[in-house]
């Protein structure tokens, strides 16, 4: 970013120096770029010595730490201060006080902020965790004292889950934050996660910039956020804002920060934690208030007073953010995916749409970092307007080369419960108790999809004929389409750019420009505008279409080809009960079995760490271990064979 500040003397503009590992978009936008090391975070973005060297090398006078890594590390802020470099964030006291969940809870209590019942100390071991959990009463939340972003957090409903949660949370906390201390709190079942954005200067002034609703989560990590919340009334909003400001003042906070609350069905709210950094979801606050939070952080770091008073802070319109991840949403609502972005187009030409990303076509998504591709933001005059713009943005977002979570995001924003504002942190498991399966096709959806596939197939044939110089007058076709194990006979006719397709006795009219080289396929289907994406087409008639966010595979055959296809042998599916394959790329951090061992259903076999999250792989049946194909420290890819059972 660049802003003019003539009164800064030498700081006529804010020139950007980027510390980086890979040459991504932020590197190209920077005035200078310095490589701080290889991909593993411990050797690069968490390597303070390398970053301090980059600061000295470039003569940087201030550092904005971003969202993660060292952004809430008091030692990093202290080292910057010792070098005379400004940390664009709060001072070390506030970072330490709020970065430690145990200390922050005690300070919150003293500041008369509502807090969750829990154990206000460090849990020593798994057995002490069980003792505390029993005293509080199940369910309980086990979480890292020094963390954030959902890392090192587990919900436990029993003694065994508490022991397991203690182990995984401490390991994740050590890996993500270099601090394995844990605390335990009473888990508030079915709450909303609502946070208050605060802004405070070095002169004792502080504001609350309204709230963000962050209840749509998986594995305690946010997926969809919006501002404002549909749930809060003005009185509750003010009460939460005033308590957030009270906490900020209690630690002499200066900069942008976020106070997170859990809110129950009766609008009782409880302090969860304070993030002493810029939040990933900050753009939606910027949309409804008109404030540039990064600019405000820089002004505050320079020592200026806040330019606004509390009564100046508006709520104008509605903003929604979808976190677009390189994840497979069909696996636990999103297990990481890696790969190279072979094709990538952001929907930035749409009105009211903002995309914050750090990647481009050709970028690699690796196992070393968070799998987020971008923050997709839609802003409108009303919530309905913002939702409609988000729907269009997701349909027009082109991502090829990695699996992504757009199917899940689109289903969330059109779900009746979400549209009605009836949400909680349990939204995903409640709405999809058997896991996410993609968009369920209604009879009308099915007809539209089949008609679009048939029209696309014929349009491709006609284009080939024109290219080859073949002029045929045929304007009517009989086709057989296979979709989701069902077979449909279609009659297609073509006249003046419009395809009329008869599907199951109903006529569907499909028209469009039919630019088959484009990633997007904007069509008019029975007069309604729809944007599809043709992902793949084969000469055999296999077409993959992204329709309403979900990818569907359709086979288009002539009547003759369909009659002969029944003679083609089908590949038998693999027996997954006797083998264990990695569901994602990652690193093996532990193997609990060896050949000859007997395992029971649900018993842990190995642990895979992917993008700082640890995942336990368990046995699908009781059997003897035949062979082990992985070892601790080894990197595995999605689908790699881990263990065979007899």
XYZ file of C-alpha atoms in Angstrom:
646
model
C 0.000 0.000 0.000
C 1.044 3.591 -0.443
C -0.221 6.687 1.297
C 1.187 10.226 1.225
C 2.111 11.763 4.582
C 4.023 15.038 3.968
C 4.076 15.718 7.718
C 6.208 12.597 8.249
C 9.300 14.390 7.002
C 11.379 11.674 5.344
C 8.327 9.380 5.166
C 6.810 10.982 2.066
C 5.372 7.596 1.105
C 5.234 4.161 2.679
C 7.577 2.121 0.496
C 7.172 -1.626 0.818
C 9.930 -4.130 1.528
C 8.781 -7.745 1.372
C 10.420 -10.650 3.205
C 9.603 -13.815 1.302
C 10.382 -17.402 0.424
C 8.627 -17.858 -2.915
C 8.149 -15.228 -5.680
C 4.421 -14.629 -5.246
C 2.218 -11.605 -5.989
C 3.263 -9.653 -2.882
C 6.882 -9.921 -3.971
C 6.129 -8.428 -7.397
C 4.207 -5.569 -5.808
C 7.001 -4.693 -3.368
C 9.664 -2.067 -4.029
C 12.272 -4.485 -2.682
C 12.176 -8.167 -1.768
C 14.500 -10.195 0.454
C 14.485 -13.983 0.691
C 14.566 -15.048 4.332
C 15.173 -18.767 3.878
C 13.795 -22.100 2.677
C 10.155 -23.170 2.872
C 9.948 -24.649 6.407
C 8.697 -21.842 8.645
C 11.253 -22.538 11.360
C 13.962 -21.661 8.835
C 12.239 -18.617 7.309
C 9.185 -16.756 8.589
C 9.816 -17.798 12.206
C 13.557 -17.176 11.895
C 13.977 -13.840 13.681
C 17.673 -13.590 12.854
C 16.986 -13.853 9.113
C 14.225 -11.256 9.293
C 16.337 -8.880 11.375
C 19.106 -9.227 8.786
C 16.617 -8.293 6.051
C 15.579 -5.227 8.044
C 19.194 -4.081 8.422
C 19.963 -4.851 4.781
C 17.115 -2.689 3.487
C 17.209 0.010 6.123
C 13.551 -0.549 6.962
C 12.216 1.840 9.603
C 8.978 -0.008 10.427
C 7.656 -3.561 10.194
C 4.050 -4.655 9.659
C 4.002 -8.307 10.765
C 0.906 -9.409 8.842
C -1.518 -12.064 10.152
C 0.545 -14.947 11.518
C 4.036 -16.224 12.290
C 5.687 -13.504 14.419
C 2.742 -11.089 14.418
C 1.966 -11.799 18.078
C 5.482 -12.618 19.238
C 6.633 -10.291 22.008
C 10.300 -11.230 21.550
C 10.171 -10.117 17.909
C 8.614 -6.785 18.925
C 11.284 -6.396 21.624
C 14.113 -7.044 19.164
C 12.684 -4.501 16.742
C 12.520 -1.908 19.514
C 16.145 -2.641 20.442
C 17.129 -1.905 16.821
C 15.122 1.330 16.767
C 12.624 -0.131 14.285
C 8.915 0.574 14.752
C 6.650 -2.428 15.196
C 3.323 -1.661 13.510
C 1.268 -3.168 16.270
C 0.874 -2.991 20.058
C 3.787 -2.874 22.497
C 5.333 -5.972 24.049
C 3.301 -5.675 27.245
C -0.022 -5.924 25.399
C 1.242 -8.736 23.166
C 2.356 -10.749 26.176
C -0.748 -10.045 28.226
C -3.229 -10.884 25.476
C -1.142 -13.527 23.705
C -1.238 -15.750 26.774
C -4.790 -17.026 27.136
C -4.352 -17.675 30.842
C -3.083 -14.183 31.661
C -5.550 -12.532 29.270
C -8.481 -14.192 31.022
C -7.331 -12.890 34.413
C -6.916 -9.368 33.002
C -10.343 -9.600 31.374
C -11.909 -10.528 34.701
C -10.203 -7.572 36.375
C -11.498 -5.277 33.593
C -15.047 -6.531 34.284
C -15.276 -8.384 30.987
C -17.533 -11.463 30.917
C -15.396 -14.641 30.926
C -15.983 -18.370 30.432
C -15.699 -20.622 33.530
C -12.468 -22.579 33.432
C -9.090 -23.433 34.954
C -6.931 -20.317 35.232
C -3.565 -22.043 35.133
C -1.319 -24.210 32.979
C -2.431 -27.843 32.660
C 0.578 -30.025 33.500
C -0.333 -33.360 31.927
C -3.161 -35.438 30.511
C -4.300 -36.790 33.866
C -4.555 -33.322 35.369
C -6.524 -32.338 32.274
C -8.985 -35.162 32.993
C -9.319 -34.071 36.637
C -10.038 -30.462 35.657
C -12.496 -31.524 32.953
C -14.458 -33.610 35.439
C -14.632 -30.672 37.857
C -15.868 -28.276 35.144
C -18.227 -30.838 33.655
C -18.162 -32.071 30.075
C -17.909 -30.846 27.388
C -14.686 -28.856 27.762
C -12.437 -26.933 25.375
C -8.709 -27.722 25.455
C -6.675 -25.010 23.778
C -3.169 -23.660 23.380
C -2.315 -20.869 25.777
C -0.156 -19.015 23.233
C -2.069 -19.651 20.043
C -4.837 -18.609 17.738
C -6.384 -19.429 14.387
C -7.895 -22.690 15.641
C -4.481 -24.337 16.060
C -4.061 -26.444 19.199
C -7.789 -26.584 20.010
C -9.879 -29.666 20.789
C -13.359 -30.262 22.209
C -13.559 -33.182 24.657
C -16.733 -34.956 25.765
C -15.095 -37.735 27.808
C -11.962 -38.683 29.727
C -10.492 -40.503 26.724
C -11.134 -37.544 24.425
C -9.513 -35.259 27.005
C -6.342 -37.357 27.076
C -6.223 -37.509 23.281
C -7.039 -33.807 22.976
C -4.289 -32.902 25.421
C -1.749 -34.832 23.357
C -2.730 -33.414 19.967
C -3.278 -29.861 21.192
C 0.102 -29.709 22.904
C 1.841 -31.098 19.808
C 0.082 -28.642 17.485
C 0.788 -25.754 19.859
C 4.485 -26.603 19.978
C 4.618 -26.906 16.183
C 2.691 -23.699 15.466
C 3.776 -21.386 18.289
C 6.810 -22.980 19.937
C 4.814 -23.138 23.194
C 2.964 -26.295 24.271
C 1.160 -24.876 27.334
C -2.568 -25.596 27.446
C -5.603 -24.419 29.368
C -9.092 -25.855 29.790
C -12.434 -24.044 29.748
C -16.060 -25.039 29.922
C -17.284 -25.538 26.353
C -20.368 -23.482 25.554
C -22.422 -25.763 23.365
C -23.969 -24.372 20.159
C -22.670 -20.788 20.518
C -22.073 -18.017 18.025
C -18.549 -16.705 17.508
C -18.785 -12.916 17.288
C -15.771 -10.620 17.482
C -15.358 -6.899 18.028
C -12.777 -4.907 16.063
C -11.012 -2.329 18.235
C -8.684 0.514 17.342
C -6.593 2.332 19.945
C -3.841 4.949 19.803
C -0.884 5.749 22.061
C -2.792 8.623 23.725
C -5.402 6.580 25.577
C -8.115 6.800 22.919
C -9.920 3.638 21.828
C -12.855 2.776 19.557
C -14.884 -0.312 18.748
C -15.575 -0.692 15.022
C -18.652 -2.906 15.287
C -18.714 -6.679 15.066
C -17.975 -9.541 12.717
C -20.017 -12.753 12.747
C -17.566 -15.665 12.441
C -19.692 -18.656 13.434
C -19.307 -20.698 10.230
C -16.257 -22.784 11.114
C -14.638 -26.156 10.639
C -12.036 -27.466 13.088
C -12.336 -24.149 14.998
C -11.191 -22.210 11.931
C -13.410 -19.643 10.235
C -14.807 -20.273 6.755
C -17.402 -17.542 6.153
C -17.615 -14.222 8.019
C -19.965 -11.264 7.770
C -20.347 -7.774 9.156
C -22.529 -6.835 10.859
C -24.118 -9.837 12.595
C -27.786 -10.674 12.023
C -28.036 -11.671 15.704
C -26.961 -8.615 17.662
C -29.292 -5.821 18.673
C -27.895 -2.292 19.249
C -27.809 -2.729 23.043
C -25.833 -5.992 22.909
C -23.519 -4.566 20.245
C -22.759 -1.562 22.439
C -22.212 -3.710 25.545
C -19.776 -5.977 23.692
C -18.000 -2.993 22.150
C -17.622 -1.212 25.474
C -16.219 -4.333 27.160
C -13.779 -4.817 24.257
C -12.568 -1.221 24.632
C -12.329 -1.663 28.411
C -10.031 -4.653 27.888
C -7.902 -2.751 25.349
C -7.460 0.133 27.764
C -6.623 -2.252 30.623
C -3.473 -3.346 28.762
C -2.754 0.107 27.280
C -3.368 -1.301 23.827
C -2.385 0.711 20.744
C -3.098 -0.489 17.183
C -5.844 -2.540 15.564
C -6.896 -5.592 17.545
C -9.795 -7.996 17.854
C -11.643 -9.164 20.960
C -13.426 -12.444 20.331
C -16.564 -13.521 22.178
C -18.790 -16.572 22.352
C -22.475 -15.593 22.395
C -25.236 -17.953 23.523
C -28.844 -18.111 22.342
C -29.926 -15.557 24.963
C -27.290 -13.027 23.839
C -25.082 -13.661 26.866
C -21.501 -13.128 25.710
C -18.190 -14.386 27.083
C -14.621 -13.305 26.376
C -12.742 -15.876 24.327
C -9.418 -14.253 23.413
C -7.855 -11.096 22.019
C -5.850 -11.144 18.819
C -3.155 -8.471 18.959
C -2.806 -8.278 15.190
C -4.724 -7.656 12.007
C -7.366 -10.324 11.435
C -7.735 -12.194 8.151
C -11.359 -11.053 8.019
C -10.601 -7.342 8.510
C -11.799 -6.362 4.963
C -15.475 -6.748 5.898
C -15.037 -4.227 8.721
C -13.359 -1.881 6.257
C -16.352 -2.246 3.910
C -19.035 -1.267 6.432
C -17.066 1.468 8.233
C -15.063 2.998 5.380
C -11.865 2.843 7.457
C -8.606 1.408 6.103
C -7.306 -0.582 9.059
C -3.752 -0.955 7.758
C -3.533 2.785 7.207
C -4.846 3.351 10.737
C -2.240 0.947 12.147
C 0.557 2.845 10.410
C -0.738 6.197 11.666
C -0.984 4.882 15.224
C 2.499 3.363 15.069
C 3.826 6.772 14.009
C 2.229 8.299 17.100
C -0.799 10.105 15.679
C -4.088 10.304 17.550
C -7.197 8.602 16.218
C -9.025 10.718 13.658
C -12.496 9.529 14.686
C -14.759 9.381 17.712
C -17.113 6.535 18.602
C -20.168 8.345 17.246
C -18.373 8.679 13.866
C -18.238 4.907 13.296
C -21.059 3.838 10.932
C -22.575 0.589 9.763
C -23.058 1.198 6.057
C -24.323 -1.787 4.094
C -23.335 -5.425 4.556
C -20.152 -7.342 3.792
C -19.478 -11.080 3.566
C -16.116 -12.826 3.302
C -15.563 -16.359 2.028
C -12.187 -17.912 2.763
C -11.208 -19.683 -0.432
C -8.951 -22.608 0.471
C -6.968 -25.211 -1.434
C -8.886 -27.930 0.345
C -11.088 -30.905 -0.446
C -14.437 -29.977 1.159
C -15.691 -33.537 0.804
C -13.138 -34.679 3.402
C -13.961 -33.413 6.928
C -15.246 -30.145 5.381
C -11.772 -29.408 4.041
C -8.524 -31.359 4.148
C -5.553 -29.594 2.494
C -4.757 -29.974 -1.188
C -1.480 -29.113 -2.879
C -0.541 -28.465 -6.466
C 0.146 -25.782 -9.036
C -2.502 -23.306 -10.147
C -2.638 -24.192 -13.840
C -5.411 -21.648 -14.443
C -6.511 -18.853 -12.138
C -8.953 -15.967 -12.679
C -10.336 -13.828 -9.857
C -13.849 -12.336 -10.233
C -12.576 -8.797 -9.678
C -14.548 -7.308 -12.565
C -17.825 -7.869 -10.742
C -19.298 -4.861 -8.943
C -18.993 -4.936 -5.160
C -16.420 -7.745 -5.128
C -12.953 -7.553 -3.546
C -10.315 -10.293 -3.666
C -7.309 -10.215 -1.329
C -4.810 -12.857 -2.439
C -1.107 -13.501 -2.674
C -1.048 -15.977 -5.530
C -1.377 -15.976 -9.290
C -1.628 -18.410 -12.173
C 1.367 -20.744 -11.940
C 1.745 -20.394 -8.153
C 2.365 -23.515 -6.083
C 0.278 -24.449 -3.058
C 2.668 -26.368 -0.793
C 2.402 -28.372 2.430
C 4.350 -25.758 4.404
C 1.748 -23.033 4.834
C -1.924 -22.392 5.449
C -3.901 -23.531 2.358
C -5.804 -20.249 1.956
C -5.928 -19.051 -1.657
C -7.737 -15.770 -1.071
C -10.223 -13.748 0.923
C -13.248 -13.239 -1.315
C -15.357 -10.290 -0.169
C -18.768 -9.162 -1.415
C -20.267 -5.843 -0.325
C -23.818 -4.641 -0.842
C -26.386 -2.191 0.412
C -28.177 -5.028 2.226
C -27.406 -8.581 3.313
C -29.489 -9.983 0.452
C -27.538 -7.832 -2.001
C -24.193 -8.955 -0.565
C -25.238 -12.618 -0.693
C -26.289 -12.311 -4.335
C -22.939 -10.725 -5.216
C -21.064 -13.454 -3.318
C -22.988 -16.117 -5.223
C -21.988 -14.527 -8.541
C -18.375 -14.131 -7.397
C -18.069 -17.810 -6.497
C -19.586 -18.861 -9.841
C -17.105 -16.642 -11.713
C -14.006 -17.691 -9.727
C -11.745 -19.901 -11.869
C -9.326 -22.197 -9.997
C -7.624 -25.111 -11.746
C -4.793 -27.359 -10.614
C -5.778 -27.766 -6.962
C -8.895 -28.963 -5.220
C -10.748 -26.011 -3.680
C -13.641 -25.378 -1.312
C -15.862 -23.245 -3.556
C -18.540 -26.007 -3.656
C -18.877 -25.797 0.145
C -18.752 -21.989 0.257
C -21.522 -21.658 -2.301
C -23.743 -24.173 -0.555
C -23.299 -22.335 2.756
C -24.353 -18.928 1.466
C -27.517 -20.221 -0.248
C -28.582 -22.584 2.543
C -31.953 -21.545 4.044
C -30.560 -21.585 7.595
C -27.677 -19.296 6.678
C -29.908 -16.976 4.670
C -32.217 -16.754 7.691
C -29.263 -16.058 10.024
C -29.938 -19.252 12.015
C -26.309 -20.241 12.562
C -23.844 -21.293 15.249
C -20.349 -22.753 15.392
C -22.018 -26.157 14.911
C -23.607 -25.126 11.615
C -21.611 -27.435 9.348
C -21.961 -30.691 11.342
C -25.647 -29.952 11.962
C -26.460 -29.184 8.329
C -24.227 -31.947 6.940
C -24.219 -34.697 9.640
C -22.849 -37.241 7.155
C -20.292 -34.852 5.681
C -20.520 -32.477 2.755
C -21.691 -34.169 -0.454
C -21.950 -31.222 -2.839
C -25.042 -29.552 -4.238
C -28.099 -31.829 -4.090
C -29.756 -31.611 -7.496
C -33.470 -30.903 -7.557
C -35.489 -32.105 -10.550
C -35.232 -28.632 -12.092
C -31.484 -28.411 -11.426
C -30.985 -31.803 -13.050
C -32.853 -30.767 -16.196
C -30.829 -27.545 -16.436
C -27.522 -29.367 -16.018
C -28.381 -32.079 -18.554
C -29.620 -29.496 -21.060
C -26.463 -27.399 -20.652
C -24.239 -30.457 -21.116
C -26.133 -31.553 -24.230
C -26.012 -28.049 -25.714
C -22.291 -27.788 -24.966
C -21.667 -31.162 -26.626
C -23.531 -30.145 -29.795
C -21.908 -26.678 -29.857
C -18.480 -28.349 -29.749
C -19.469 -30.682 -32.586
C -20.722 -27.801 -34.729
C -17.534 -25.849 -34.116
C -15.451 -28.853 -35.201
C -17.508 -29.175 -38.371
C -16.966 -25.511 -39.237
C -13.240 -25.859 -38.564
C -13.041 -28.908 -40.844
C -15.153 -27.211 -43.532
C -17.995 -29.695 -43.170
C -21.373 -28.059 -43.772
C -24.188 -30.216 -42.495
C -27.830 -29.166 -42.291
C -28.682 -31.439 -39.377
C -30.560 -29.450 -36.734
C -31.871 -32.271 -34.578
C -30.037 -34.804 -32.420
C -30.930 -37.747 -30.175
C -28.546 -38.146 -27.228
C -28.133 -40.362 -24.201
C -26.759 -38.673 -21.072
C -25.498 -40.372 -17.917
C -25.469 -38.388 -14.660
C -25.052 -39.751 -11.130
C -25.794 -43.330 -12.229
C -29.015 -42.325 -13.978
C -29.595 -42.419 -17.745
C -31.625 -39.821 -19.669
C -32.679 -39.755 -23.328
C -32.622 -36.205 -24.725
C -33.858 -34.657 -27.952
C -31.918 -31.535 -28.991
C -32.774 -29.005 -31.687
C -30.873 -25.874 -32.688
C -32.206 -22.663 -34.169
C -30.741 -19.137 -34.272
C -28.220 -19.698 -31.505
C -30.682 -21.333 -29.105
C -30.728 -25.016 -28.200
C -34.076 -26.499 -27.273
C -33.533 -29.636 -25.215
C -36.301 -32.021 -24.228
C -35.412 -33.617 -20.874
C -37.778 -36.056 -19.163
C -40.709 -34.598 -21.073
C -39.814 -30.979 -20.247
C -38.366 -28.475 -22.733
C -35.341 -26.412 -21.681
C -34.001 -23.541 -23.800
C -30.262 -22.884 -23.595
C -28.408 -20.047 -25.292
C -25.020 -18.361 -24.951
C -21.950 -17.190 -26.785
C -20.396 -20.669 -26.609
C -16.783 -19.532 -26.382
C -15.361 -22.975 -25.720
C -11.877 -21.557 -25.127
C -13.104 -19.550 -22.137
C -12.984 -20.957 -18.612
C -16.403 -19.444 -17.932
C -19.591 -20.488 -19.681
C -22.255 -17.782 -19.197
C -25.590 -19.181 -20.333
C -29.233 -18.265 -20.421
C -31.262 -21.284 -19.294
C -35.006 -20.782 -19.691
C -34.379 -17.046 -19.455
C -32.353 -17.266 -16.230
C -28.680 -16.220 -16.254
C -26.299 -18.948 -15.056
C -22.506 -19.153 -15.119
C -21.100 -22.659 -15.516
C -17.525 -23.767 -15.911
C -16.458 -26.532 -18.255
C -13.553 -28.180 -16.465
C -12.855 -31.011 -18.907
C -14.200 -32.426 -22.168
C -13.100 -35.653 -23.812
C -13.700 -37.028 -27.330
C -15.525 -39.920 -25.672
C -18.235 -37.549 -24.470
C -17.149 -37.179 -20.836
C -17.778 -33.631 -19.597
C -17.042 -32.157 -16.161
C -19.178 -29.113 -15.442
C -19.062 -26.831 -12.426
C -22.716 -25.997 -11.864
C -24.006 -24.111 -8.813
C -20.510 -24.442 -7.359
C -20.319 -28.248 -7.496
C -18.517 -30.301 -10.149
C -20.687 -32.869 -11.902
C -19.521 -35.496 -14.353
C -21.805 -36.068 -17.321
C -21.335 -38.573 -20.110
C -22.909 -37.571 -23.442
C -23.309 -40.403 -25.965
C -25.102 -41.012 -29.203
C -27.899 -43.566 -29.034
C -25.655 -46.139 -30.786
C -22.696 -45.510 -28.475
C -24.955 -45.803 -25.437
C -26.253 -49.172 -26.590
C -22.678 -50.466 -26.946
C -21.309 -48.976 -23.699
C -22.954 -51.688 -21.575
C -20.414 -54.134 -22.992
C -17.492 -52.130 -21.567
C -16.059 -53.646 -18.344
C -15.997 -51.391 -15.255
C -12.986 -51.048 -12.971
C -13.633 -52.645 -9.585
C -13.313 -50.252 -6.628
C -10.419 -50.709 -4.218
C -11.076 -52.466 -0.898
C -10.462 -49.547 1.450
C -11.123 -51.573 4.620
C -7.782 -53.396 4.291
C -5.590 -50.440 3.394
C -4.964 -46.997 4.803
C -4.105 -44.227 2.377
C -3.207 -40.663 3.226
C -6.277 -38.426 2.695
C -4.028 -35.395 2.137
C -0.420 -34.403 1.534
C 1.616 -33.929 4.696
C 4.352 -35.171 6.996
C 4.198 -38.338 9.100
C 4.802 -37.225 12.695
C 4.145 -40.580 14.335
C 3.574 -44.266 13.526
C 1.890 -46.294 16.279
C 1.978 -49.800 14.752
C 4.364 -52.314 13.227
C 3.871 -55.452 11.101
C 2.273 -58.217 13.132
C 0.384 -55.935 15.521
C -3.342 -56.402 15.960
C -5.431 -53.230 15.740
C -9.050 -52.571 16.687
C -11.632 -50.476 14.872
C -10.841 -46.794 15.464
C -7.376 -47.433 16.844
C -4.751 -44.864 15.872
C -2.295 -46.128 13.281
C -0.341 -42.973 12.447
C -0.523 -39.186 12.629
C -0.194 -36.909 9.572
C 0.599 -33.216 9.971
C -0.572 -31.002 7.130
C -0.271 -27.228 7.151
C 0.258 -27.162 10.949
C -2.769 -29.342 11.751
C -2.326 -32.874 13.096
C -4.713 -35.593 11.921
C -5.000 -39.064 13.439
C -5.363 -41.936 10.938
C -7.313 -44.871 12.400
C -8.087 -48.484 11.494
C -11.364 -49.187 9.671
C -11.615 -52.747 11.060
C -10.099 -55.129 13.581
C -7.217 -56.895 11.868
C -3.519 -57.712 11.914
C -1.056 -55.238 10.404
C 0.413 -56.777 7.252
C 2.878 -54.035 6.300
C 3.765 -50.420 7.101
C 4.755 -48.163 4.184
C 5.575 -44.949 6.030
C 7.903 -43.763 8.764
C 8.160 -40.786 11.058
C 9.474 -37.668 9.329
C 8.545 -38.862 5.857
C 6.547 -36.661 3.474
C 3.516 -38.333 1.901
C 1.147 -37.286 -0.856
C -2.606 -37.577 -1.093
C -3.531 -41.204 -1.778
C -0.133 -42.635 -0.776
C -0.337 -46.076 0.833
C 0.419 -45.903 4.558
C -0.512 -49.290 6.041
C -1.913 -52.624 4.803
C -4.072 -54.881 6.979
C -4.595 -58.610 6.563
